């Protein structure tokens, strides 16, 4: 596949072979990737569709190099420590819900319980990290903090990203991004060709690599039952349960007009950091179609998981009664609720709730959309989940 083409915005071009060579030089290894088709598809879309600025090309280059380097480092770690491959990730809990659905809030509330653990953002950003001395850990945290601040900045005051922080539980989509196979990659980048291709993929190899990286994280820093989060897990449950056969899945639901607005708002804001060619109306149309396809695919994928291992939670009930909902999810996960944890859950939920009340949330009209029309378009989904 010929993929070196200049970005429409004139910011230069990304070359797969050069990226591989540079990543290999950085880690002292032969240049290679086990996910070449996905890598080339993504680079092709970045070059021909994303309209990246010069800064955007540089940022994309850093992100692609980091993924290539993690692939090599994870493989090297496994060869040096073969016991990692024999580790089990037992009965993990996967929380999934589109942006604005409350998935991050629920994950953060759950890990207030000592029997549950959510890998921190810095751990998921550097799954192959070797902590040879205390300063190394601090350097990983500091680098991740800068990236988290960069991600929060364009959506400040909009009611999203309140719980994004280097030492807070992170989204495990970063592990799929290291395989160049995550729907989240089309949030900060306009890459419709890549996104359309990805929707035809089963992601089996990406979820296998997800598990390989998660083993490395838990080998380095053992914890309790894991609580993981990705906005798009629900459409890929067949691949998820093949890699994690005893997984439990919690799906968050919120009114589609709010979810579409949050998704489009985050995407438009993040894309504006790397491109001058961001059209909010186009972004809105894109996310209406993507959310619609996501809901349909998620319902089809649910059959891959036994009914007793899937729990549906509404955003409204999580915000209104966080302690009751968290206790319900704990019992679903096989964890005994603890009365002393309830206070911490209520306090954290209260702080987030205060932030939401002060925020100016994204609205459909900002993206050329109508709440009434969105409610009608998603009437079946709304009736199904009472949102």
Coordinates of C-alpha atoms in Angstrom, one line a residue:
X1 CA 0.0 0.0 0.0
X2 CA 1.5 3.4 -1.0
X3 CA 0.7 5.7 1.8
X4 CA 3.1 8.7 1.7
X5 CA 0.9 11.6 0.6
X6 CA 1.0 15.2 1.7
X7 CA -1.6 16.4 4.2
X8 CA -4.2 18.6 2.7
X9 CA -3.3 21.3 5.2
X10 CA 0.3 21.3 4.0
X11 CA 1.7 20.1 7.2
X12 CA 3.9 17.5 5.6
X13 CA 3.5 13.8 5.4
X14 CA 4.0 10.8 7.6
X15 CA 6.0 7.9 6.1
X16 CA 5.4 4.4 7.6
X17 CA 8.9 3.2 6.8
X18 CA 10.6 6.2 8.3
X19 CA 8.4 5.9 11.4
X20 CA 9.4 2.2 11.7
X21 CA 13.0 3.0 11.3
X22 CA 12.9 5.8 13.9
X23 CA 11.0 3.7 16.4
X24 CA 13.5 0.8 15.9
X25 CA 16.4 3.2 16.5
X26 CA 14.8 4.5 19.7
X27 CA 14.5 1.1 21.2
X28 CA 17.5 -0.5 19.6
X29 CA 15.6 -3.0 17.6
X30 CA 14.9 -4.0 14.0
X31 CA 12.0 -1.9 12.6
X32 CA 8.8 -3.9 12.5
X33 CA 5.2 -3.9 13.6
X34 CA 2.8 -6.8 14.1
X35 CA -0.1 -4.6 13.0
X36 CA 1.1 -3.3 9.7
X37 CA -2.2 -3.2 7.8
X38 CA -3.8 -1.1 10.6
X39 CA -0.7 1.1 10.9
X40 CA -0.7 1.8 7.2
X41 CA -4.5 2.5 7.0
X42 CA -4.2 5.0 9.8
X43 CA -1.2 6.7 8.3
X44 CA -2.9 6.9 5.0
X45 CA -5.9 8.6 6.5
X46 CA -3.8 11.0 8.5
X47 CA -1.9 12.1 5.4
X48 CA -4.9 12.4 3.1
X49 CA -7.9 13.2 5.3
X50 CA -6.9 14.7 8.6
X51 CA -5.8 18.2 7.4
X52 CA -3.0 18.2 9.9
X53 CA -1.1 21.4 10.6
X54 CA 2.7 21.3 11.0
X55 CA 2.1 20.9 14.8
X56 CA -0.5 18.3 14.1
X57 CA 1.9 16.2 12.0
X58 CA 4.5 16.4 14.7
X59 CA 2.0 15.4 17.4
X60 CA 0.8 12.4 15.3
X61 CA 4.3 11.4 14.7
X62 CA 5.0 11.3 18.4
X63 CA 1.9 9.3 19.1
X64 CA 2.6 6.7 16.3
X65 CA 6.2 6.3 17.4
X66 CA 5.1 5.7 21.0
X67 CA 2.8 2.9 19.9
X68 CA 5.5 1.3 17.8
X69 CA 8.0 1.5 20.6
X70 CA 5.5 0.0 23.1
X71 CA 5.0 -3.0 20.7
X72 CA 8.7 -3.7 20.7
X73 CA 9.2 -3.1 24.5
X74 CA 6.2 -5.3 25.4
X75 CA 7.6 -8.1 23.3
X76 CA 11.1 -7.7 24.8
X77 CA 9.6 -7.6 28.4
X78 CA 7.8 -10.9 27.7
X79 CA 10.9 -12.6 26.4
X80 CA 12.9 -11.5 29.5
X81 CA 10.2 -12.4 31.9
X82 CA 8.2 -15.4 30.5
X83 CA 6.2 -15.6 33.7
X84 CA 4.2 -12.6 32.5
X85 CA 2.6 -14.6 29.7
X86 CA 1.4 -17.1 32.3
X87 CA -0.4 -14.5 34.4
X88 CA -4.2 -14.5 34.5
X89 CA -6.3 -11.4 34.5
X90 CA -9.2 -12.9 36.5
X91 CA -12.8 -11.7 36.1
X92 CA -12.1 -8.1 35.0
X93 CA -14.9 -5.6 35.0
X94 CA -15.2 -3.6 31.8
X95 CA -17.1 -0.3 32.0
X96 CA -18.2 1.0 28.6
X97 CA -20.2 4.0 27.5
X98 CA -19.8 6.7 24.9
X99 CA -18.3 10.1 25.8
X100 CA -20.6 11.9 28.3
X101 CA -22.3 8.7 29.4
X102 CA -20.7 8.6 32.9
X103 CA -18.4 5.7 32.3
X104 CA -15.3 7.5 33.7
X105 CA -17.3 8.6 36.8
X106 CA -18.5 5.0 37.5
X107 CA -15.0 3.6 37.1
X108 CA -13.6 6.2 39.5
X109 CA -16.3 5.5 42.0
X110 CA -15.8 1.8 41.8
X111 CA -12.1 1.9 42.6
X112 CA -12.9 3.6 45.9
X113 CA -13.5 0.0 47.0
X114 CA -10.3 -1.7 48.2
X115 CA -11.3 -4.9 46.3
X116 CA -11.2 -3.2 42.9
X117 CA -8.3 -1.5 41.1
X118 CA -8.2 0.6 38.0
X119 CA -4.8 1.0 36.3
X120 CA -3.7 4.6 36.3
X121 CA -3.5 6.6 33.2
X122 CA 0.3 6.7 33.4
X123 CA 0.4 2.9 33.6
X124 CA -1.8 2.5 30.6
X125 CA 0.2 5.1 28.7
X126 CA 3.5 3.2 29.3
X127 CA 2.5 -0.5 29.8
X128 CA 6.1 -1.7 29.3
X129 CA 7.6 0.8 31.7
X130 CA 10.5 -0.5 33.8
X131 CA 10.7 1.1 37.2
X132 CA 14.3 0.5 38.0
X133 CA 14.4 3.4 40.6
X134 CA 11.8 5.8 42.1
X135 CA 12.7 8.6 39.8
X136 CA 11.6 6.6 36.8
X137 CA 8.0 6.3 38.1
X138 CA 7.9 10.0 38.7
X139 CA 9.1 10.8 35.1
X140 CA 6.4 8.6 33.6
X141 CA 3.8 10.3 35.8
X142 CA 5.1 13.8 34.9
X143 CA 5.0 13.1 31.1
X144 CA 1.5 11.7 31.4
X145 CA 0.3 14.7 33.4
X146 CA 1.4 17.0 30.6
X147 CA -0.5 15.0 28.1
X148 CA -3.6 14.8 30.3
X149 CA -3.5 18.6 30.8
X150 CA -3.3 19.1 27.0
X151 CA -6.3 16.9 26.5
X152 CA -8.4 18.7 29.2
X153 CA -7.5 22.2 28.1
X154 CA -9.8 22.5 25.0
X155 CA -12.9 21.1 26.8
X156 CA -12.4 23.0 30.1
X157 CA -15.7 24.1 31.5
X158 CA -17.8 21.8 29.3
X159 CA -18.5 19.1 31.9
X160 CA -16.3 16.4 30.4
X161 CA -12.8 15.2 31.4
X162 CA -13.1 16.2 35.0
X163 CA -11.5 12.9 36.1
X164 CA -8.7 12.9 33.6
X165 CA -5.4 12.7 35.5
X166 CA -2.1 10.9 35.4
X167 CA -2.6 9.0 38.6
X168 CA -6.4 8.5 38.2
X169 CA -7.8 5.4 36.5
X170 CA -7.4 5.7 32.7
X171 CA -9.1 4.4 29.6
X172 CA -7.8 1.1 28.4
X173 CA -8.4 2.2 24.8
X174 CA -4.8 3.3 24.9
X175 CA -3.8 -0.4 24.8
X176 CA -5.8 -0.9 21.6
X177 CA -4.3 2.3 20.2
X178 CA -0.9 0.6 20.5
X179 CA -2.2 -1.9 18.0
X180 CA -3.5 1.0 15.8
X181 CA -7.0 -0.4 16.2
X182 CA -9.2 1.8 18.4
X183 CA -12.2 3.8 17.4
X184 CA -10.9 6.5 19.8
X185 CA -8.2 7.4 17.3
X186 CA -10.9 9.1 15.2
X187 CA -11.8 11.4 18.1
X188 CA -8.7 13.7 17.9
X189 CA -8.2 13.1 14.2
X190 CA -10.5 13.3 11.2
X191 CA -9.8 9.9 9.6
X192 CA -13.0 8.7 8.1
X193 CA -11.3 6.2 5.7
X194 CA -9.5 4.5 8.6
X195 CA -12.7 4.6 10.8
X196 CA -14.7 3.0 8.1
X197 CA -12.1 0.3 7.6
X198 CA -11.9 -0.3 11.3
X199 CA -15.6 -1.0 11.6
X200 CA -15.1 -4.0 9.3
X201 CA -12.5 -5.5 11.5
X202 CA -13.1 -8.0 14.3
X203 CA -10.2 -6.6 16.5
X204 CA -9.3 -10.1 17.8
X205 CA -5.6 -9.5 17.4
X206 CA -5.9 -6.0 19.0
X207 CA -7.6 -7.4 22.1
X208 CA -5.0 -10.2 22.4
X209 CA -2.4 -7.5 22.5
X210 CA -4.6 -5.6 25.0
X211 CA -4.3 -8.6 27.3
X212 CA -0.6 -8.9 26.7
X213 CA 0.0 -5.3 27.8
X214 CA -2.4 -5.6 30.7
X215 CA -0.5 -8.6 32.0
X216 CA 2.7 -6.4 31.9
X217 CA 1.0 -3.7 33.9
X218 CA -0.3 -6.0 36.6
X219 CA 3.0 -7.9 36.8
X220 CA 4.7 -4.7 37.5
X221 CA 2.1 -3.3 39.9
X222 CA -0.1 -6.2 41.2
X223 CA -3.6 -5.1 42.2
X224 CA -7.1 -6.4 43.0
X225 CA -9.9 -7.2 40.5
X226 CA -9.4 -4.8 37.6
X227 CA -11.9 -2.2 36.5
X228 CA -11.2 -1.1 32.9
X229 CA -12.9 1.5 30.7
X230 CA -13.3 2.2 26.9
X231 CA -16.1 4.1 25.2
X232 CA -16.3 1.5 22.4
X233 CA -15.9 -1.9 24.1
X234 CA -19.6 -2.7 23.8
X235 CA -19.4 -3.0 20.0
X236 CA -16.5 -5.4 20.2
X237 CA -17.7 -7.8 22.9
X238 CA -17.0 -10.9 20.8
X239 CA -13.3 -10.0 20.7
X240 CA -13.2 -8.9 24.3
X241 CA -14.6 -12.1 25.7
X242 CA -12.4 -14.2 23.6
X243 CA -9.4 -12.5 25.3
X244 CA -11.1 -12.3 28.7
X245 CA -13.5 -15.2 28.9
X246 CA -14.7 -14.4 32.4
X247 CA -15.1 -10.7 31.9
X248 CA -18.1 -8.8 33.3
X249 CA -19.4 -5.8 31.3
X250 CA -21.2 -2.7 32.6
X251 CA -22.8 -0.6 29.9
X252 CA -23.7 3.1 30.5
X253 CA -26.6 4.7 28.8
X254 CA -27.5 8.4 28.4
X255 CA -29.9 10.3 26.1
X256 CA -28.4 10.1 22.6
X257 CA -28.7 13.9 22.1
X258 CA -26.3 14.4 25.0
X259 CA -24.0 11.6 24.0
X260 CA -23.8 12.9 20.4
X261 CA -23.2 16.4 21.6
X262 CA -20.4 15.4 24.0
X263 CA -18.7 13.2 21.4
X264 CA -18.9 15.8 18.7
X265 CA -17.7 18.5 21.2
X266 CA -14.7 16.6 22.4
X267 CA -13.8 15.6 18.9
X268 CA -14.1 19.1 17.4
X269 CA -12.1 20.6 20.3
X270 CA -9.3 18.0 20.1
X271 CA -9.1 18.2 16.3
X272 CA -8.8 22.0 16.5
X273 CA -5.5 21.5 18.4
X274 CA -3.9 19.8 15.4
X275 CA -5.8 21.1 12.4
X276 CA -7.2 24.5 11.2
X277 CA -9.8 22.7 9.0
X278 CA -12.4 21.7 11.6
X279 CA -16.1 22.2 10.6
X280 CA -18.4 21.7 13.6
X281 CA -21.4 20.9 11.4
X282 CA -19.4 18.2 9.6
X283 CA -18.2 16.8 12.9
X284 CA -21.8 16.7 14.2
X285 CA -23.1 14.8 11.2
X286 CA -20.2 12.4 11.5
X287 CA -21.0 11.6 15.1
X288 CA -24.7 11.2 14.6
X289 CA -23.9 8.4 12.0
X290 CA -21.2 6.9 14.2
X291 CA -23.3 6.8 17.3
X292 CA -26.2 5.2 15.3
X293 CA -23.9 2.5 13.9
X294 CA -22.3 2.0 17.3
X295 CA -25.7 1.4 19.0
X296 CA -26.7 -1.1 16.3
X297 CA -23.3 -3.0 16.5
X298 CA -23.4 -3.0 20.3
X299 CA -26.8 -4.7 20.4
X300 CA -25.6 -7.3 17.9
X301 CA -22.4 -7.9 19.9
X302 CA -24.2 -8.3 23.3
X303 CA -25.1 -11.9 22.3
X304 CA -21.4 -12.8 22.7
X305 CA -21.7 -12.4 26.5
X306 CA -24.1 -14.4 28.8
X307 CA -26.9 -12.2 30.0
X308 CA -25.9 -12.5 33.7
X309 CA -22.5 -11.0 32.9
X310 CA -23.8 -7.8 31.3
X311 CA -25.3 -5.0 33.5
X312 CA -26.9 -1.8 32.1
X313 CA -26.8 1.4 34.0
X314 CA -28.4 4.7 33.2
X315 CA -26.5 8.0 33.6
X316 CA -29.4 9.7 35.3
X317 CA -29.5 7.1 38.1
X318 CA -25.7 7.1 38.5
X319 CA -25.8 10.9 39.1
X320 CA -28.9 10.9 41.3
X321 CA -28.1 7.9 43.5
X322 CA -24.3 7.1 43.1
X323 CA -24.0 5.0 46.3
X324 CA -27.0 2.8 45.4
X325 CA -25.7 2.3 41.9
X326 CA -22.1 1.6 42.9
X327 CA -23.4 -1.0 45.4
X328 CA -25.4 -2.6 42.7
X329 CA -22.3 -2.8 40.4
X330 CA -20.2 -4.2 43.2
X331 CA -22.6 -7.0 43.8
X332 CA -22.7 -7.7 40.0
X333 CA -18.8 -7.9 40.1
X334 CA -18.9 -10.3 42.9
X335 CA -17.5 -7.8 45.4
X336 CA -19.0 -7.2 48.8
X337 CA -20.0 -3.6 49.4
X338 CA -18.4 -1.9 52.5
X339 CA -20.3 0.7 54.4
X340 CA -17.2 2.8 55.0
X341 CA -16.7 3.1 51.2
X342 CA -20.1 4.7 50.7
X343 CA -18.9 8.1 52.2
X344 CA -16.0 8.3 49.8
X345 CA -18.3 7.4 46.8
X346 CA -20.7 10.1 47.9
X347 CA -18.0 12.7 48.3
X348 CA -16.4 12.0 44.9
X349 CA -19.8 11.9 43.1
X350 CA -20.7 15.2 44.9
X351 CA -17.5 16.9 43.6
X352 CA -18.2 15.8 40.1
X353 CA -21.8 16.7 40.3
X354 CA -20.9 20.2 41.4
X355 CA -18.6 20.5 38.4
X356 CA -21.4 19.4 36.1
X357 CA -23.8 21.9 37.5
X358 CA -21.2 24.7 36.9
X359 CA -20.4 23.5 33.4
X360 CA -21.7 24.7 30.1
X361 CA -22.2 21.3 28.4
X362 CA -22.0 20.8 24.6
X363 CA -25.4 21.3 22.9
X364 CA -26.7 19.9 19.6
X365 CA -27.1 23.3 18.1
X366 CA -23.4 23.9 18.2
X367 CA -23.0 21.2 15.6
X368 CA -26.0 22.1 13.4
X369 CA -28.2 19.5 15.1
X370 CA -31.6 19.5 16.7
X371 CA -32.3 17.8 20.0
X372 CA -35.9 17.1 18.9
X373 CA -34.7 15.5 15.7
X374 CA -32.0 13.4 17.5
X375 CA -34.6 12.3 20.0
X376 CA -36.8 11.1 17.2
X377 CA -34.0 9.4 15.3
X378 CA -32.9 7.4 18.3
X379 CA -36.4 6.8 19.6
X380 CA -36.0 3.0 19.7
X381 CA -32.8 3.2 21.7
X382 CA -34.3 5.7 24.1
X383 CA -37.4 3.5 24.7
X384 CA -35.2 0.4 25.2
X385 CA -33.1 1.9 27.9
X386 CA -35.3 4.6 29.3
X387 CA -33.1 7.5 28.4

